[in-house]
XYZ file of C-alpha atoms in Angstrom:
711
model
C 165.732 -13.109 57.602
C 167.083 -13.318 54.006
C 169.344 -10.841 52.832
C 168.074 -11.486 49.238
C 165.078 -9.421 50.676
C 166.961 -5.732 51.083
C 167.610 -3.349 48.731
C 169.454 -0.046 48.617
C 170.044 2.618 46.467
C 172.188 1.840 44.915
C 171.514 -2.151 44.220
C 168.390 -3.860 44.225
C 168.289 -7.366 44.909
C 166.132 -9.814 43.294
C 164.427 -12.486 45.979
C 165.383 -16.116 46.229
C 164.948 -18.698 43.843
C 162.891 -21.576 45.365
C 160.816 -21.674 48.913
C 162.438 -20.511 51.913
C 164.078 -23.479 53.942
C 162.308 -25.406 56.816
C 162.956 -25.479 60.056
C 164.001 -29.256 59.306
C 167.307 -29.215 58.562
C 169.674 -31.874 56.477
C 171.939 -33.570 57.942
C 174.793 -32.218 55.513
C 173.421 -28.918 56.613
C 176.977 -27.443 57.484
C 177.646 -23.467 59.119
C 179.822 -21.827 56.621
C 183.273 -21.176 58.943
C 184.904 -17.635 59.068
C 188.040 -17.756 59.223
C 190.562 -15.335 59.190
C 193.193 -18.116 58.170
C 193.843 -18.499 54.458
C 192.349 -20.947 52.107
C 189.016 -21.736 50.963
C 185.893 -23.121 52.236
C 184.746 -26.110 50.360
C 181.722 -28.648 51.619
C 182.602 -31.743 50.934
C 181.784 -33.978 47.209
C 177.834 -35.372 48.057
C 176.581 -37.893 45.240
C 173.253 -37.376 44.639
C 171.444 -40.034 43.400
C 168.616 -38.451 40.892
C 165.846 -41.211 40.067
C 163.213 -41.229 36.919
C 159.793 -40.148 38.006
C 156.577 -38.807 36.716
C 156.887 -37.994 32.671
C 160.277 -37.157 32.839
C 162.843 -39.677 32.460
C 166.156 -38.321 33.804
C 169.456 -40.538 32.941
C 169.865 -42.293 36.639
C 173.332 -41.272 36.789
C 175.463 -40.160 39.881
C 176.003 -36.287 40.069
C 178.684 -35.085 41.807
C 177.738 -32.080 43.824
C 180.353 -29.472 45.590
C 179.560 -26.137 47.193
C 182.235 -24.033 46.517
C 181.955 -20.301 47.901
C 185.187 -18.790 47.953
C 186.499 -17.556 51.402
C 185.121 -13.684 50.536
C 184.652 -13.224 54.145
C 186.583 -13.405 57.209
C 185.342 -12.919 61.176
C 187.313 -9.922 63.120
C 186.691 -9.986 66.234
C 182.901 -9.308 66.609
C 182.299 -8.116 63.026
C 182.361 -9.643 59.501
C 184.313 -7.925 56.575
C 185.553 -8.784 53.099
C 188.542 -10.518 52.685
C 190.977 -9.736 50.005
C 193.239 -13.193 48.312
C 195.663 -10.175 48.396
C 197.346 -7.118 50.117
C 196.850 -5.767 53.643
C 193.898 -5.997 55.838
C 190.780 -4.072 54.996
C 191.167 -1.941 58.267
C 194.680 -0.883 56.841
C 193.851 -0.452 53.607
C 191.003 2.049 54.318
C 192.809 3.838 56.817
C 195.780 4.414 54.051
C 193.309 5.486 51.141
C 191.801 7.727 53.353
C 195.568 9.105 54.012
C 196.894 9.502 50.595
C 193.522 11.083 49.587
C 194.375 13.248 51.882
C 197.524 14.453 50.555
C 196.552 14.077 46.790
C 192.672 13.792 45.817
C 191.802 17.389 44.794
C 194.819 19.160 45.280
C 194.339 21.341 43.075
C 191.081 22.853 43.988
C 193.977 24.749 46.777
C 194.379 27.294 43.867
C 193.192 30.043 46.264
C 195.836 29.204 48.155
C 198.745 28.790 46.025
C 197.931 31.791 43.607
C 199.582 34.343 45.509
C 202.234 32.291 46.139
C 202.708 32.064 42.372
C 201.857 35.708 42.170
C 204.745 36.604 44.424
C 207.520 34.388 42.231
C 206.527 35.980 39.243
C 205.041 33.075 37.764
C 203.860 34.493 33.937
C 205.536 38.032 35.296
C 207.336 37.616 32.131
C 204.173 38.175 30.183
C 203.361 41.691 31.435
C 204.014 45.128 28.958
C 206.208 47.397 30.177
C 204.126 49.370 31.145
C 202.260 47.959 33.463
C 205.570 47.066 35.014
C 206.673 50.836 35.673
C 203.053 51.210 36.968
C 204.211 48.648 39.542
C 200.697 46.560 39.282
C 200.152 43.327 41.644
C 199.279 41.732 38.554
C 199.425 42.176 34.920
C 196.064 40.903 33.072
C 198.487 38.603 30.842
C 199.627 37.306 34.079
C 196.248 36.942 35.965
C 194.538 35.291 32.852
C 197.499 32.687 32.166
C 197.245 32.049 36.176
C 193.844 31.232 35.980
C 194.101 29.524 32.833
C 196.687 27.073 34.850
C 193.309 26.395 37.228
C 190.839 26.030 34.315
C 192.806 23.563 32.567
C 193.084 21.630 35.592
C 189.472 21.838 36.297
C 188.484 20.729 33.118
C 190.670 17.804 32.866
C 189.412 16.570 36.684
C 186.070 16.411 35.399
C 186.697 14.892 32.035
C 189.036 12.446 33.386
C 185.822 11.046 35.130
C 184.928 8.650 32.004
C 188.120 6.929 30.944
C 189.034 6.196 34.542
C 185.438 4.455 35.358
C 186.578 2.042 32.167
C 190.183 1.843 33.188
C 188.712 0.547 36.709
C 186.967 -2.018 35.393
C 189.011 -2.912 32.888
C 192.247 -3.471 35.144
C 191.211 -2.820 38.744
C 191.934 -0.149 41.040
C 195.462 -1.207 41.627
C 196.574 -0.127 38.076
C 194.160 3.014 38.639
C 196.167 4.141 41.713
C 199.584 3.183 39.877
C 198.787 5.557 37.021
C 197.435 7.943 39.155
C 200.783 8.154 41.252
C 202.727 8.227 38.472
C 200.397 11.090 37.019
C 201.345 12.956 40.219
C 205.271 12.614 40.339
C 205.292 13.561 36.621
C 203.121 17.061 37.547
C 205.241 17.467 40.705
C 208.379 17.219 38.791
C 207.243 19.281 36.145
C 205.899 22.667 38.310
C 209.243 21.893 40.174
C 211.297 22.806 37.080
C 208.881 25.296 35.537
C 210.867 28.013 36.152
C 213.772 26.781 34.899
C 212.148 24.870 31.924
C 211.818 26.748 28.007
C 208.654 25.687 27.665
C 205.161 26.907 29.918
C 205.568 23.566 32.282
C 203.235 25.412 34.897
C 199.792 24.779 32.861
C 200.722 20.900 32.165
C 202.254 20.149 35.521
C 198.573 21.736 37.455
C 196.794 19.285 34.581
C 199.167 16.072 35.464
C 198.510 16.958 39.290
C 194.835 17.279 38.878
C 194.704 13.876 36.623
C 195.972 12.526 38.718
C 193.977 12.985 41.991
C 191.036 11.467 40.581
C 192.679 8.215 39.590
C 193.529 7.430 43.015
C 190.380 8.746 44.397
C 188.080 7.029 42.077
C 189.900 3.922 42.733
C 189.245 3.817 46.741
C 185.556 3.915 46.504
C 185.229 0.218 46.252
C 187.452 -0.334 49.486
C 183.090 0.830 50.730
C 182.540 -2.824 50.205
C 185.148 -4.061 52.868
C 183.037 -2.947 56.072
C 179.376 -2.824 54.400
C 178.178 -2.723 57.594
C 179.721 0.829 57.595
C 179.991 2.005 53.839
C 178.505 4.864 54.255
C 181.255 5.655 57.421
C 184.018 4.961 54.823
C 182.767 6.678 51.590
C 182.682 9.920 53.871
C 186.013 9.506 54.842
C 187.181 9.711 51.871
C 184.526 12.338 50.843
C 186.215 14.162 53.602
C 189.819 13.699 52.541
C 189.111 14.740 48.823
C 187.066 17.961 50.447
C 190.355 18.392 52.747
C 192.869 17.368 50.483
C 192.712 21.475 49.316
C 193.803 22.771 52.675
C 197.766 20.878 51.386
C 198.378 24.084 49.423
C 197.083 26.173 52.044
C 199.673 24.570 54.594
C 202.655 24.766 51.607
C 201.760 28.804 51.961
C 201.838 29.162 55.552
C 204.825 27.735 55.228
C 206.207 29.368 52.337
C 205.493 33.224 54.389
C 206.986 31.808 57.444
C 209.840 31.263 55.782
C 210.135 34.509 54.277
C 210.360 32.889 50.495
C 213.123 30.691 51.113
C 210.637 27.808 50.905
C 209.782 28.138 47.104
C 207.534 25.989 44.883
C 210.900 24.131 43.575
C 211.844 22.593 46.791
C 208.158 22.064 48.060
C 207.043 20.272 44.919
C 210.132 18.097 45.080
C 209.613 17.518 48.508
C 205.803 16.474 47.641
C 207.245 13.500 45.558
C 206.993 12.006 48.690
C 203.268 11.488 48.032
C 203.490 9.785 45.097
C 205.998 7.251 45.787
C 204.185 6.084 49.134
C 201.185 5.850 47.032
C 202.679 3.253 44.681
C 203.676 1.404 47.505
C 200.945 1.200 49.372
C 199.191 0.504 46.008
C 201.869 -2.487 45.668
C 201.953 -4.041 48.743
C 199.043 -3.285 50.501
C 195.936 -2.814 47.938
C 193.842 -5.531 46.533
C 194.779 -5.769 42.831
C 190.648 -6.422 41.877
C 187.674 -4.284 43.241
C 186.137 -5.499 46.604
C 182.680 -7.085 45.688
C 179.510 -5.060 46.815
C 177.084 -8.113 48.728
C 175.201 -8.574 46.156
C 177.544 -9.794 43.602
C 178.977 -12.073 46.617
C 175.253 -13.290 46.824
C 175.006 -13.506 42.894
C 178.282 -15.881 43.216
C 176.181 -18.311 45.592
C 173.237 -18.443 43.606
C 175.443 -18.674 40.434
C 176.611 -22.626 42.478
C 173.333 -23.764 41.938
C 172.723 -22.041 38.154
C 175.434 -24.020 37.108
C 173.567 -27.392 37.550
C 170.373 -26.467 36.467
C 168.080 -25.755 39.747
C 164.816 -24.626 38.423
C 161.974 -25.057 40.619
C 159.949 -28.475 39.797
C 158.056 -30.849 41.293
C 160.297 -33.786 40.259
C 164.072 -32.465 42.119
C 162.353 -30.292 45.072
C 163.933 -32.115 47.325
C 167.500 -32.145 45.903
C 166.744 -28.474 45.720
C 165.784 -28.302 49.142
C 168.753 -29.377 50.771
C 171.025 -27.476 48.081
C 168.986 -24.397 49.068
C 169.332 -25.243 53.079
C 173.319 -25.073 51.977
C 172.881 -21.798 50.020
C 170.432 -20.287 53.015
C 173.635 -20.737 55.778
C 175.854 -19.167 53.506
C 173.417 -16.192 52.954
C 172.648 -16.052 56.208
C 176.311 -15.109 57.134
C 176.357 -12.350 54.232
C 173.270 -10.834 55.510
C 175.583 -10.584 59.034
C 177.441 -7.919 56.398
C 174.445 -5.585 56.416
C 173.172 -4.939 59.537
C 170.540 -5.799 61.840
C 167.563 -4.589 60.339
C 164.788 -6.387 58.935
C 164.496 -6.844 54.805
C 160.831 -5.710 55.050
C 162.229 -2.906 57.033
C 164.784 -2.110 54.676
C 162.299 -2.100 51.610
C 160.659 -0.224 53.552
C 163.087 2.748 54.042
C 163.977 2.580 50.098
C 159.909 2.469 48.928
C 159.486 5.692 51.592
C 162.766 7.478 50.187
C 161.671 6.959 46.134
C 157.972 8.239 47.578
C 158.871 11.421 48.955
C 161.241 12.025 45.995
C 158.176 12.310 43.519
C 159.560 12.056 40.593
C 161.846 8.746 40.828
C 161.567 5.949 37.834
C 160.779 9.269 35.558
C 163.519 7.943 32.679
C 163.839 4.517 33.871
C 163.623 1.872 31.064
C 164.798 4.787 28.663
C 167.367 4.532 26.028
C 170.863 6.442 26.693
C 169.522 8.670 23.735
C 165.771 9.423 24.664
C 167.274 10.125 28.180
C 169.283 12.800 27.013
C 167.752 14.210 23.966
C 164.605 15.111 26.897
C 164.090 18.223 29.113
C 165.458 16.394 32.380
C 168.854 16.044 31.273
C 168.876 18.919 29.177
C 167.760 21.489 31.633
C 169.887 20.026 34.725
C 173.087 19.848 32.229
C 172.378 23.731 31.441
C 172.214 24.179 34.995
C 174.958 22.230 35.887
C 177.310 23.575 33.524
C 176.098 27.589 34.412
C 176.912 26.806 38.409
C 180.150 24.935 37.860
C 181.545 27.987 35.693
C 179.838 30.206 38.861
C 181.873 27.834 41.345
C 185.323 27.880 40.009
C 184.908 31.710 38.486
C 184.921 32.438 42.013
C 187.836 29.918 42.996
C 189.971 31.499 41.110
C 189.300 35.160 41.603
C 188.188 35.829 44.868
C 191.229 37.978 45.443
C 190.714 40.275 43.147
C 186.712 39.987 43.572
C 186.969 41.396 47.060
C 190.058 43.519 46.183
C 187.748 45.999 44.280
C 184.783 45.629 46.061
C 185.994 46.150 49.426
C 188.838 48.610 47.972
C 191.541 46.834 50.089
C 193.919 45.110 49.252
C 194.693 44.109 52.895
C 190.996 42.800 53.020
C 190.860 40.985 50.201
C 193.861 38.797 51.627
C 192.069 38.372 54.597
C 189.283 37.376 53.019
C 191.048 35.042 51.031
C 192.774 33.082 53.919
C 189.051 32.799 55.669
C 188.312 31.300 52.645
C 191.329 28.826 52.273
C 190.445 27.004 55.767
C 186.734 27.040 54.984
C 186.798 25.733 51.620
C 188.151 22.128 52.947
C 186.161 22.516 56.689
C 182.697 23.100 54.433
C 183.231 19.813 52.913
C 183.302 17.759 56.077
C 180.510 19.816 57.820
C 178.381 19.638 54.891
C 178.078 15.864 54.819
C 175.534 14.380 57.562
C 172.781 17.436 56.770
C 173.549 16.709 52.624
C 172.136 13.049 53.307
C 169.285 14.319 55.862
C 168.255 16.273 52.665
C 168.394 14.468 49.993
C 166.883 11.255 51.825
C 163.896 13.003 53.405
C 162.967 15.884 51.105
C 161.364 15.557 47.675
C 163.862 16.044 44.325
C 161.555 19.561 43.494
C 162.662 20.978 47.442
C 166.080 19.986 46.763
C 166.851 22.044 43.093
C 164.242 24.662 44.822
C 166.853 24.629 48.017
C 169.569 24.876 45.477
C 168.763 27.563 42.926
C 167.455 30.086 46.147
C 171.198 29.056 48.029
C 172.728 30.144 44.576
C 170.827 33.101 44.130
C 171.493 34.261 47.662
C 175.246 33.846 47.121
C 175.264 35.644 44.184
C 173.497 38.700 45.853
C 175.822 38.476 48.729
C 178.895 38.884 45.931
C 177.730 41.804 44.990
C 177.435 43.514 48.191
C 180.714 45.833 49.209
C 180.986 44.982 52.782
C 182.498 42.519 54.668
C 180.137 40.767 56.506
C 178.120 39.916 53.070
C 181.744 38.721 52.353
C 181.884 35.923 55.411
C 178.423 35.116 54.566
C 179.271 34.460 50.950
C 182.023 32.399 51.529
C 179.854 30.306 54.253
C 177.063 29.723 51.920
C 179.614 29.080 49.206
C 181.691 25.983 50.576
C 178.412 24.065 52.184
C 176.823 24.967 48.909
C 179.450 23.523 47.114
C 179.598 19.657 47.950
C 175.351 19.640 48.528
C 175.619 20.853 44.683
C 177.792 18.191 43.250
C 175.870 15.610 45.694
C 172.256 16.759 44.610
C 173.084 16.289 40.941
C 174.480 12.928 40.984
C 171.169 12.155 43.414
C 168.846 14.020 40.669
C 170.297 11.422 37.993
C 169.636 8.086 39.911
C 166.778 9.071 40.762
C 165.560 10.632 37.527
C 168.006 8.450 35.014
C 168.318 5.013 37.204
C 171.601 3.037 37.848
C 171.444 1.245 34.442
C 172.348 4.146 32.490
C 173.607 6.167 35.428
C 177.589 6.454 34.564
C 176.689 7.426 31.175
C 174.214 10.018 31.429
C 176.063 11.468 35.491
C 179.405 11.404 33.311
C 178.448 13.012 30.239
C 176.735 15.832 32.676
C 180.027 16.680 34.497
C 182.478 16.002 31.406
C 179.865 19.125 29.484
C 180.226 21.124 32.303
C 184.137 20.596 32.600
C 184.255 21.570 28.822
C 182.024 24.756 29.132
C 184.577 25.372 31.840
C 186.717 26.760 29.151
C 184.439 30.060 28.937
C 186.090 30.650 32.474
C 188.803 32.540 29.910
C 186.030 34.733 28.235
C 184.702 35.779 31.990
C 188.564 36.410 32.846
C 188.568 38.939 29.824
C 185.161 40.581 30.396
C 186.765 41.190 34.216
C 189.920 42.631 33.433
C 189.996 44.066 30.065
C 185.779 44.939 29.659
C 185.064 46.331 33.320
C 188.177 47.201 34.600
C 188.648 44.423 37.415
C 184.281 45.427 38.405
C 182.882 42.182 39.118
C 179.427 42.865 39.290
C 178.605 42.526 36.042
C 180.025 39.242 35.362
C 178.478 37.910 38.749
C 175.207 39.533 37.897
C 175.235 37.540 34.327
C 175.925 34.493 36.065
C 173.392 34.988 38.468
C 170.562 35.822 36.018
C 171.688 32.855 34.054
C 171.575 30.419 36.598
C 168.400 31.820 38.234
C 166.361 31.505 35.035
C 167.405 27.570 34.451
C 166.866 27.078 37.816
C 163.377 28.420 38.163
C 162.463 26.724 34.664
C 164.055 23.068 36.005
C 162.377 23.591 39.418
C 159.529 24.578 37.098
C 159.165 21.609 35.075
C 160.353 19.206 37.515
C 157.570 20.389 39.916
C 154.624 19.965 37.553
C 156.043 16.574 36.888
C 156.028 15.626 40.024
C 152.073 16.817 40.937
C 151.234 15.157 37.341
C 152.803 11.942 38.257
C 151.285 11.714 42.123
C 147.751 12.930 39.949
C 148.767 9.807 37.683
C 149.234 7.508 40.671
C 145.897 8.271 42.045
C 144.249 8.303 39.299
C 145.241 4.592 39.164
C 145.057 3.694 42.707
C 141.072 5.111 42.054
C 140.567 2.939 38.994
C 142.178 -0.071 40.689
C 141.492 -0.016 44.191
C 137.537 -1.175 45.610
C 136.017 -0.029 48.898
C 135.793 -3.464 50.370
C 133.155 -4.269 54.156
C 135.259 -6.800 56.193
C 132.973 -9.160 57.378
C 131.740 -7.907 60.610
C 132.246 -4.588 60.127
C 128.440 -3.972 59.451
C 128.000 -4.830 63.203
C 127.242 -1.520 65.144
C 129.891 -2.498 67.899
C 133.152 -3.127 65.229
C 134.517 -0.308 63.802
C 134.242 -0.218 59.700
C 137.423 -1.167 57.868
C 138.567 -0.076 54.657
C 140.370 -2.032 52.583
C 141.622 -1.886 48.887
C 142.056 -4.730 45.814
C 145.166 -4.224 44.193
C 145.029 -5.904 40.622
C 147.355 -6.750 38.179
C 145.924 -8.182 34.184
C 146.859 -11.459 31.732
C 150.548 -10.747 32.374
C 152.120 -13.498 29.418
C 155.023 -14.686 30.917
C 157.443 -17.793 29.425
C 157.745 -20.609 31.223
C 158.192 -24.556 31.466
C 154.964 -26.290 32.233
C 153.130 -29.315 31.641
C 153.213 -33.198 31.847
C 153.822 -34.228 28.441
C 157.609 -34.024 27.346
C 156.416 -32.529 23.996
C 155.339 -29.686 26.206
C 158.353 -29.055 27.631
C 160.512 -28.876 24.538
C 160.163 -25.444 24.648
C 159.074 -22.437 27.279
C 155.057 -21.872 26.588
C 153.354 -18.508 27.568
C 151.103 -18.666 30.494
C 148.455 -15.624 30.897
C 148.484 -14.749 34.435
C 146.100 -12.306 36.624
C 146.913 -11.203 40.381
C 144.451 -9.907 42.296
C 144.930 -8.395 46.394
C 142.023 -7.861 48.731
C 142.260 -6.357 51.561
C 145.090 -3.741 50.955
C 145.134 -1.531 53.768
C 146.018 1.390 51.843
C 146.025 2.555 48.237
C 149.959 1.598 46.663
C 151.833 3.870 45.317
C 152.474 3.494 41.398
C 155.802 1.701 41.479
C 154.338 -0.956 44.134
C 152.657 -2.422 41.159
C 156.006 -2.684 39.638
C 157.412 -4.495 42.182
C 154.866 -7.199 42.313
C 154.732 -7.498 38.833
C 158.510 -8.045 39.116
C 157.968 -10.640 41.384
C 155.283 -12.311 39.424
C 157.561 -12.432 36.049
C 160.578 -13.547 37.999
C 158.893 -16.151 39.811
C 157.241 -17.982 36.787
C 159.791 -17.347 34.517
C 162.236 -19.257 36.296
C 159.908 -22.080 37.000
C 159.041 -25.638 35.950
C 156.363 -27.202 37.241
C 154.174 -30.448 35.501
C 150.606 -28.803 36.455
C 149.315 -24.711 36.732
C 147.979 -25.470 40.623
C 151.446 -26.394 41.908
C 152.659 -23.481 39.414
C 149.816 -21.167 41.056
C 150.451 -22.155 44.537
C 154.158 -21.632 44.200
C 153.451 -17.747 42.472
C 151.313 -17.558 45.663
C 153.858 -18.038 48.029
C 156.242 -16.036 46.807
C 154.032 -13.224 46.774
C 152.982 -13.507 50.098
C 156.699 -13.751 51.399
C 158.309 -10.820 49.104
C 155.296 -8.899 48.680
C 152.399 -9.158 51.228
C 154.535 -9.152 54.646
C 156.856 -6.556 53.196
C 154.156 -3.781 52.327
C 150.577 -5.124 52.983
C 150.873 -6.123 56.233
C 148.311 -5.146 58.566
C 146.500 -4.617 62.076
C 142.642 -5.841 61.352
C 143.425 -7.020 57.773
C 144.438 -10.273 56.207
C 144.701 -9.323 52.271
C 143.758 -12.297 50.042
C 145.563 -13.265 47.080
C 143.619 -15.078 44.028
C 145.510 -16.181 41.050
C 144.581 -16.966 38.289
C 146.580 -19.037 35.402
C 145.629 -19.378 31.714
C 147.877 -21.741 29.498
C 146.813 -21.028 25.723
C 148.656 -23.529 24.076
C 147.493 -26.374 26.580
C 147.184 -29.947 24.973
C 144.013 -31.544 24.646
C 143.620 -34.194 28.317
C 147.077 -33.398 28.990
C 146.068 -30.398 31.663
C 143.250 -28.009 32.569
C 144.181 -24.717 30.210
C 142.315 -22.507 33.197
C 143.101 -22.522 36.635
C 142.574 -20.332 39.625
C 143.349 -20.518 43.813
C 143.041 -18.430 46.212
C 145.486 -18.032 49.687
C 144.293 -16.922 52.792
C 147.407 -14.942 54.371
């Protein structure tokens, strides 16, 4: 099974150029040796005599072909992993990344845990009025606003920073990203440590630098999932779990602070925390790779590009030479295939196609320009929903204690609820990981969005009830909902807008949502000044706006999904015809129904013809493909898959005759479409290929040819 048949949600690999290798092997065919020792694997240079054949006059010269493949892989025990030319082993790198992400990736989201410490240390207490101090309030209005503003600025910075971090990562590599992150974390820790002695407000910039440093070290670690492609999901889960758990750093510090009765004050903690960025810097320099690990798709392309450099086109004159090259390449690709596990390509493709079909809206905006996507209701509605939900989430994190102090009329109960939240927040992110994947892979986008709106509404209602049980239920739902919500938004963006524009579109959604988080300061003012600490009005405003936008989003997506399904059925009905298979009319035979899948008049440029004048430039070939005997109506995106196979095959081919080209197209359709998608018991699909060359030279070639293949 060829690796190139695999399709993943993040990467679609096009089929391998040329025919699959036969069972016979060239004497030069060698198995790529996976050695843990340093050095590259270079096959011996081979001399190839290229003779003039037929109408072509190829120079009679010797061409030296070196099949060079960098040692991008090594075998460790029974496992295959990507190799790197610098740094430590990938196992050590992944372990180190998980550890430093645990201490640095998202510590600022533990704000609810460190806020009581800052209040006890009288941070921003100097902003309180004389009357407030005389009343002995725990936190005055200006103090509360500035503390929450510190978290708001950090949350906005984290979201907005994703855009430049991606550009820096692509340009300078993960090591530079990690080093920048370590410096930002160090600056933030120093500012926070000496903020009480500084002559300016160092708390807000200090917390902001801590927030910016986290994404630099976290996002730059994503590429480590390519070290062991078989286990990439596990590696990403570990990194994501470390990010969610990092909010517990401030919880642990608060527990130590309370245990020491305040003697381990913030200056001591943040000076001690400087160990973390120092260790990250050392790890980045000594252990981490300078360049990102390649994905499996990039590695395969690297193998294929070797032959591309020698103008490796499919034609009748050089078929023998190419077949030997192809066998060399297949030897390498077969080893790369081991990286992905034991699933067959057909099974993998069918699983991904099933996910696409389940979604209901997959590909809704694929192929559109970024401007068209951004101006569409698909983007506007999800952005509005994300803005409101992110504001709700961060507002709740920042104000959980004063909210429940008012609702439960008890400071001690509010502290108890706050402590439960501090513990549940990192745990919820970890516990929800497997369930999120199951929901997103096995339910429609409409169902996912409906679940988001329903759970968000339930959280909003529970947040308005003045009962202890409601508080615990609210927090339990909240900590599970938060990672589900963020993951669902990215999943929606990938399915609707596609991966070609994913970075721009998803980055813009998160960036806009982050910027609108500044409205949290206005909500704080409403909570404390207008409603005198009563959270009900603000919560109801957020609940109502989220419900209205959420319903609008669900209705829009539901209507579109229904229309897509209807359109697909109509297309299938138009293109399908019922066929009674031979022998079915016999009373002792069951009737087998089959369908016809047809592509009409595809105009594709290719090199075709015997006359040298015809081969000076590509000519348009008009192709019509009919597959007769498909077991069931094909989903609409199957037509797109078949069209891609036909177009790519003809564009990259070079034949003298239409007959030879048609046979080659038929072989590719059988291998990459019929076998993975259309094979079934009792029916053998029949392929009819019609090719026309409107610009054919008189007497040089038949302008039209039609062949039929039995599978």
